[in-house]
mmCIF file of C-alpha atoms in Angstrom:
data_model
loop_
_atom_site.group_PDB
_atom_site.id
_atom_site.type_symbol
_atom_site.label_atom_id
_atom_site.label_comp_id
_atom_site.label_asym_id
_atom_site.label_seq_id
_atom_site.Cartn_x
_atom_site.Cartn_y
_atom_site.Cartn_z
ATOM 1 C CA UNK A 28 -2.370 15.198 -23.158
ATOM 2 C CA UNK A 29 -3.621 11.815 -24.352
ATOM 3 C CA UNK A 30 -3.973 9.225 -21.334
ATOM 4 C CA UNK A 31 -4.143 5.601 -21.937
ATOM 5 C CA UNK A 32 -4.872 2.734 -19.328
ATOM 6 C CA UNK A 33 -3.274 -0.411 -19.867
ATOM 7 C CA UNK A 34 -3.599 -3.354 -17.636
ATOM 8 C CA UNK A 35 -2.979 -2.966 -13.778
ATOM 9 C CA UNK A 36 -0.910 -0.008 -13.454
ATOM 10 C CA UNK A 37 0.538 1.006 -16.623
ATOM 11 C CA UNK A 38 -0.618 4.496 -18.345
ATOM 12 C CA UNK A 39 0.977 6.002 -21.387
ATOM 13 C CA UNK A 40 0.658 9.692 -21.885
ATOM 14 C CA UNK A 41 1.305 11.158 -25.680
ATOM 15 C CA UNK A 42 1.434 14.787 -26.665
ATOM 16 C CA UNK A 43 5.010 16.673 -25.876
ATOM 17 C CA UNK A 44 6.182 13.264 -25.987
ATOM 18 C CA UNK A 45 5.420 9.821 -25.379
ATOM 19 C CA UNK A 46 6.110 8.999 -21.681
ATOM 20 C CA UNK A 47 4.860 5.346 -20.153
ATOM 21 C CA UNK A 48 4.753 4.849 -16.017
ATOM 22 C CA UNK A 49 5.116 1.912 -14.426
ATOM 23 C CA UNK A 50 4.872 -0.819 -17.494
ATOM 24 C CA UNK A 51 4.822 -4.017 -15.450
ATOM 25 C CA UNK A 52 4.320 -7.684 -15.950
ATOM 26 C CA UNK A 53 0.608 -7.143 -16.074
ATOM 27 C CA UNK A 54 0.727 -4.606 -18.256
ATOM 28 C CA UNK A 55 1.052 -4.939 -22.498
ATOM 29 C CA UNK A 56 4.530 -4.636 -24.060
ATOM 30 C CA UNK A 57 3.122 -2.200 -26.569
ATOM 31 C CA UNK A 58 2.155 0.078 -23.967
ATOM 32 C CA UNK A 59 5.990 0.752 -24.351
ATOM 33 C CA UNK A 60 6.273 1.297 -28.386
ATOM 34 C CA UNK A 61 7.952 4.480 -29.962
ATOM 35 C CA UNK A 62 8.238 5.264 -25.833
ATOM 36 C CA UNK A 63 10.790 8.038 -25.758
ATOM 37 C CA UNK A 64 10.652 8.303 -21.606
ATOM 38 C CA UNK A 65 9.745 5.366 -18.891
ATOM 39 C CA UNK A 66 9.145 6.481 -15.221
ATOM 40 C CA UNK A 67 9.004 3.690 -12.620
ATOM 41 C CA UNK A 68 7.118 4.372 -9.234
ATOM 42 C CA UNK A 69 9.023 1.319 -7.541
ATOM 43 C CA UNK A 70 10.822 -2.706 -7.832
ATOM 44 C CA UNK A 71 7.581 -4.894 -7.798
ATOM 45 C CA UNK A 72 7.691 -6.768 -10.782
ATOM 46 C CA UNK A 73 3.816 -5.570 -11.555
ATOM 47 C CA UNK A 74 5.020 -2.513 -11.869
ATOM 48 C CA UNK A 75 8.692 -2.967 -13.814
ATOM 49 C CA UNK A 76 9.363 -5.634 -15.810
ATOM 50 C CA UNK A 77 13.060 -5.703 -17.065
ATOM 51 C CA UNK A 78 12.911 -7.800 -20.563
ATOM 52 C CA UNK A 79 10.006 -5.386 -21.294
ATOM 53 C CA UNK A 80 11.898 -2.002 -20.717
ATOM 54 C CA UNK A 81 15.289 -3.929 -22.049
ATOM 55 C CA UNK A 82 13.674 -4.761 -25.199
ATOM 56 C CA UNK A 83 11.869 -1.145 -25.706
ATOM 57 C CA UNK A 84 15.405 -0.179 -24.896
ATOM 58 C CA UNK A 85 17.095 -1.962 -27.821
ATOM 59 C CA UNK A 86 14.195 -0.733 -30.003
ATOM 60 C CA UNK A 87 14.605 3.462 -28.987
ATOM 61 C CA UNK A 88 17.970 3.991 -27.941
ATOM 62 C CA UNK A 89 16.954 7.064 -27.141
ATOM 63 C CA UNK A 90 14.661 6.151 -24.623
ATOM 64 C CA UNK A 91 15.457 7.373 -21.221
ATOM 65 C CA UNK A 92 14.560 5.848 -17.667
ATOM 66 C CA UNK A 93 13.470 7.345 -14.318
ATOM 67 C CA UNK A 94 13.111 5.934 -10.909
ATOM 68 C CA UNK A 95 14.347 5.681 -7.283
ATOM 69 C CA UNK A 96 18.226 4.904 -6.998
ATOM 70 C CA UNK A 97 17.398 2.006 -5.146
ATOM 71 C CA UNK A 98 15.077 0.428 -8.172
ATOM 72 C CA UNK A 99 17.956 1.639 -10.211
ATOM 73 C CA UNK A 100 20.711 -0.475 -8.067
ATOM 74 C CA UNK A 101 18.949 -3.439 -9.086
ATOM 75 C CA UNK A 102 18.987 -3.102 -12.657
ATOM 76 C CA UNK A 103 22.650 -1.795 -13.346
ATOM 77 C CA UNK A 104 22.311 -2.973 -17.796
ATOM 78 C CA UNK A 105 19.996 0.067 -17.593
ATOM 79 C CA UNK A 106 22.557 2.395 -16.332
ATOM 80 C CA UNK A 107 23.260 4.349 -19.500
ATOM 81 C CA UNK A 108 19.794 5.521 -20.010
ATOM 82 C CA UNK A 109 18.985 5.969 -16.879
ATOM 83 C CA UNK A 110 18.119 8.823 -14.320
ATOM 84 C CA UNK A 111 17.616 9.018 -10.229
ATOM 85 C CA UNK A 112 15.087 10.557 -8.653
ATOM 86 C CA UNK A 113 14.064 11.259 -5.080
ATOM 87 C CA UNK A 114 10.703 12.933 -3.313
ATOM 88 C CA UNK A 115 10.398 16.875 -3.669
ATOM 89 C CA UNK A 116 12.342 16.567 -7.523
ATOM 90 C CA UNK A 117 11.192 18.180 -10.245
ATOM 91 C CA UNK A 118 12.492 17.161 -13.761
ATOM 92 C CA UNK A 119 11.803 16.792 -17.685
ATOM 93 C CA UNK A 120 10.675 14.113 -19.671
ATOM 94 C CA UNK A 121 9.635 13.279 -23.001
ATOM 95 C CA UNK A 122 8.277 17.226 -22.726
ATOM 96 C CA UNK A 123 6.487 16.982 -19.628
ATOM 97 C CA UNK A 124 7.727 18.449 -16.381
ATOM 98 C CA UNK A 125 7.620 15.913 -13.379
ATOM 99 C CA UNK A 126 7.738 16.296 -10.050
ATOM 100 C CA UNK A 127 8.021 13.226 -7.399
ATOM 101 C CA UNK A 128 6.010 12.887 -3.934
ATOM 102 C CA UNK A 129 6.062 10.307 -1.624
ATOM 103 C CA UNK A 130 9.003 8.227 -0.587
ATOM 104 C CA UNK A 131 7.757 4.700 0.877
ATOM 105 C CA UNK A 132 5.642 2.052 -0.317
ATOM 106 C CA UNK A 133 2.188 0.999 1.973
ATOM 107 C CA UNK A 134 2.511 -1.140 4.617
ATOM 108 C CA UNK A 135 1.652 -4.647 3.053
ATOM 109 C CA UNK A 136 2.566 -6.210 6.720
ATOM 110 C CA UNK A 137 4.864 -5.593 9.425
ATOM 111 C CA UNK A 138 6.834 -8.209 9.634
ATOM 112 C CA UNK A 139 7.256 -7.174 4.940
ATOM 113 C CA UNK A 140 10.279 -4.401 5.107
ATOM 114 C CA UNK A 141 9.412 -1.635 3.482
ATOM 115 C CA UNK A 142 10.557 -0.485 0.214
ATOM 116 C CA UNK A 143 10.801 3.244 -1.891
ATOM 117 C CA UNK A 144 8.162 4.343 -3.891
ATOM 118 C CA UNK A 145 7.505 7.202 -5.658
ATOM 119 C CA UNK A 146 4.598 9.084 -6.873
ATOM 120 C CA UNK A 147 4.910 11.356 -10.247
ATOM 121 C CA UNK A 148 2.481 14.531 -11.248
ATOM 122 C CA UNK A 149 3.256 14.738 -14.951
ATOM 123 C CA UNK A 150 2.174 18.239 -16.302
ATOM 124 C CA UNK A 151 2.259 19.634 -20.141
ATOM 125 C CA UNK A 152 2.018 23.553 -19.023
ATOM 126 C CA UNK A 153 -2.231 23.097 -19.509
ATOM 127 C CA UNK A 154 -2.981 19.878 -17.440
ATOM 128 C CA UNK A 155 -1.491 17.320 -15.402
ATOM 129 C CA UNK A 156 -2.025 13.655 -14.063
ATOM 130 C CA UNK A 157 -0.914 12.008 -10.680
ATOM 131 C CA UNK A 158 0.223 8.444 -10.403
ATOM 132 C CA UNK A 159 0.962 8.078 -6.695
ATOM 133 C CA UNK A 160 2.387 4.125 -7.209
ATOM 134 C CA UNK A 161 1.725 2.098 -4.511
ATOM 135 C CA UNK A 162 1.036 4.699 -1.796
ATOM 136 C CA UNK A 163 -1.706 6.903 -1.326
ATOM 137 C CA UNK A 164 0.353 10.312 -0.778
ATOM 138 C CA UNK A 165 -1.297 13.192 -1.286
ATOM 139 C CA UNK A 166 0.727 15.879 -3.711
ATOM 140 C CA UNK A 167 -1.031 18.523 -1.296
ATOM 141 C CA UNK A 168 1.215 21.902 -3.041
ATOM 142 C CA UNK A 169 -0.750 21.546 -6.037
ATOM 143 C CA UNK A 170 -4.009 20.897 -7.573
ATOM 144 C CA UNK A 171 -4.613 17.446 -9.467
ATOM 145 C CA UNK A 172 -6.540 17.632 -12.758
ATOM 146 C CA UNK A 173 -6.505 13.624 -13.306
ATOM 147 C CA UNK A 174 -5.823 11.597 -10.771
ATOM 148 C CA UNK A 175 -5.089 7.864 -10.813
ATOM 149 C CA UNK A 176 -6.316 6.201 -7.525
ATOM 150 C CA UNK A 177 -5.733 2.234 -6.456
ATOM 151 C CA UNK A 178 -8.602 -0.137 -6.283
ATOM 152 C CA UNK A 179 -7.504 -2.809 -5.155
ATOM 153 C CA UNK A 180 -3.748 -4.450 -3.351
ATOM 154 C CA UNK A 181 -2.801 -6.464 -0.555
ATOM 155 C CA UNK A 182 -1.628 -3.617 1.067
ATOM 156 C CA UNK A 183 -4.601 -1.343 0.603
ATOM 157 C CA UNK A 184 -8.651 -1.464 2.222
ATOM 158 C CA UNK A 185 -10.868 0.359 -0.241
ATOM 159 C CA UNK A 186 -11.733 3.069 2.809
ATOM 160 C CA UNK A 187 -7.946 4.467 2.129
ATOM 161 C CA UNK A 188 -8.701 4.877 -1.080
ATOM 162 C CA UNK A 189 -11.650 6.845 -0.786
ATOM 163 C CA UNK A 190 -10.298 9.140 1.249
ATOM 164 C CA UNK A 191 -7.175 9.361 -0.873
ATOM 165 C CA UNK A 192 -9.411 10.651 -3.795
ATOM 166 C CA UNK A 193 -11.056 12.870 -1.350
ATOM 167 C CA UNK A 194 -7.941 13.923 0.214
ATOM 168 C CA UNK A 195 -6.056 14.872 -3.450
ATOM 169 C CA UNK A 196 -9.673 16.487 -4.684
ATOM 170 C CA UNK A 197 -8.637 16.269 -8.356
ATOM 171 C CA UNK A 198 -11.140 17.176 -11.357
ATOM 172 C CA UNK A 199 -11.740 13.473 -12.212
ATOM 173 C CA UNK A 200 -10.771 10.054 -10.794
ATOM 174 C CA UNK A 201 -9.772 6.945 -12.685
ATOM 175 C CA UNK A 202 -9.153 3.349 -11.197
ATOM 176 C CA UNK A 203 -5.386 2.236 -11.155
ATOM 177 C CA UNK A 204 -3.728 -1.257 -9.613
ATOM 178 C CA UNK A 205 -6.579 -2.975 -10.672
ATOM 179 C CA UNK A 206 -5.455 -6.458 -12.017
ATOM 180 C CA UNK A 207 -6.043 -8.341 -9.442
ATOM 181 C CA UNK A 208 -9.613 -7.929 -8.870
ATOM 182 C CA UNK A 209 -12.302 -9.433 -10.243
ATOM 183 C CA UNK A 210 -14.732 -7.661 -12.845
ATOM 184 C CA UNK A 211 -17.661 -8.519 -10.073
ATOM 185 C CA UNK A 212 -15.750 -7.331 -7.356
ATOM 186 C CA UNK A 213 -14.538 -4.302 -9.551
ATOM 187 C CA UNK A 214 -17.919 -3.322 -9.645
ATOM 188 C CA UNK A 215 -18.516 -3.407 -6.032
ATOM 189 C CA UNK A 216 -15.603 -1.217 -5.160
ATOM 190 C CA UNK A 217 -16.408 1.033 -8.132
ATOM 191 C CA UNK A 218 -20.182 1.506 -6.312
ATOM 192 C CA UNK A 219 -18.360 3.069 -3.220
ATOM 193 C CA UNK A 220 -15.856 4.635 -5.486
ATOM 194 C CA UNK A 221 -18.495 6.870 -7.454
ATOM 195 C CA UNK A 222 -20.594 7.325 -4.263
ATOM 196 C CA UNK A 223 -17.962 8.596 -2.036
ATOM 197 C CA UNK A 224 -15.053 9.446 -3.631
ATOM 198 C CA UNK A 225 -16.232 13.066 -4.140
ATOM 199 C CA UNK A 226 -15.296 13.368 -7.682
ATOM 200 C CA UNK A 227 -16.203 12.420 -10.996
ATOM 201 C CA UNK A 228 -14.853 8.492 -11.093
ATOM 202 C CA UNK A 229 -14.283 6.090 -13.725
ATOM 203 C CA UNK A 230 -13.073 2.372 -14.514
ATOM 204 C CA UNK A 231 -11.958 1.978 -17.828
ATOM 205 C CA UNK A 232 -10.692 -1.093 -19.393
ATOM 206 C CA UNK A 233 -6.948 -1.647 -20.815
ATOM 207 C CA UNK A 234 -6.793 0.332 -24.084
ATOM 208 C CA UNK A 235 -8.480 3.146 -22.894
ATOM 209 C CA UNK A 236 -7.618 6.174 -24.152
ATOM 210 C CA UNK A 237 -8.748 9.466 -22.391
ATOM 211 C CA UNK A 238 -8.351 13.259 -23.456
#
């Protein structure tokens, strides 16, 4: 499994297949090329952006879409290529098996209804990754090898996401939702990050391609 970071909270995974989470307005359009599965953890537009996946779309008819029926309910052009999922289901895609946690976005405010969001573990039968979205849920029936861990939202305090890493326990940490920090602030919250988080912990830049 070959992991790529690009920008905020986009990763591409190649091996069985090429599969791309969460390609948003942040993130590059190329992150999407020769894609041959898209999973989407929920409706912000940093995390889907429509032309993007429409265009990949008209490029790999082939390509098939995954996400919460109520992200799917807003985007009815994508309906032919596209699949609902829900918390607790397990499915294939682009060759990896996936299986989807959580259920609700983080509390940005209360008086900011809440929306779905769902986390994906993406396993190729020797290792697997976690992308929880915008939630820290904790996939706690399994063990995380790589887990992808927010840095920085205005729904999150860096605390939570220490003890999300610490919570999940995976092999090795790296930042996600990340765009809209600065690189000196990055650095601050990466400090505490390495310190605490209880894992080995990384911040790599977009382009990134880990093993």
């Amino acid at each position: 499994m070959r992991i790529t970071k690009f920008t905020h909270s986009c990763l591409r995974v190649e091996g069985a297949g090429v599969l791309v989470v969460d390609p948003g307005a942040f993130s590059e359009r190329a992150a999407l090329d020769g894609a041959d599965a898209v999973l989407i953890t929920h409706e912000h537009f940093d995390h889907l952006d429509p032309d993007a996946l429409g265009e990949a779309i008209g490029k790999q008819p082939g390509l098939r879409l995954f996400a919460h029926a109520d992200v799917l309910e807003q985007h009815p052009r994508f309906a032919d290529v596209a699949t609902a999922v829900e918390p607790g289901g397990t499915f294939e895609a682009a060759g990896y098996q996936v299986r989807v946690y959580g259920g609700q976005h983080a509390v940005i405010h209360p008086d900011i209804p809440r929306i779905a969001n769902v986390g994906y573990l993406i396993d190729d039968g020797s290792t697997n990754l976690y992308h929880p979205g915008d939630s820290f849920t904790v996939p706690e029936d399994t063990t995380v090898d790589t887990l992808f861990a927010p840095l920085n939202a205005p729904w999150m305090k860096l605390s939570e996401s220490i003890d999300f890493i610490r919570a999940v326990k995976p092999g090795r940490a790296y930042a996600l939702h990340d765009y809209l920090l600065t690189e000196t602030g990055a650095k601050v919250s990466d400090g505490h990050l390495e310190r605490l988080g209880g894992t080995k912990y990384a911040h790599v830049a977009p382009g990134t391609s880990i093993a």
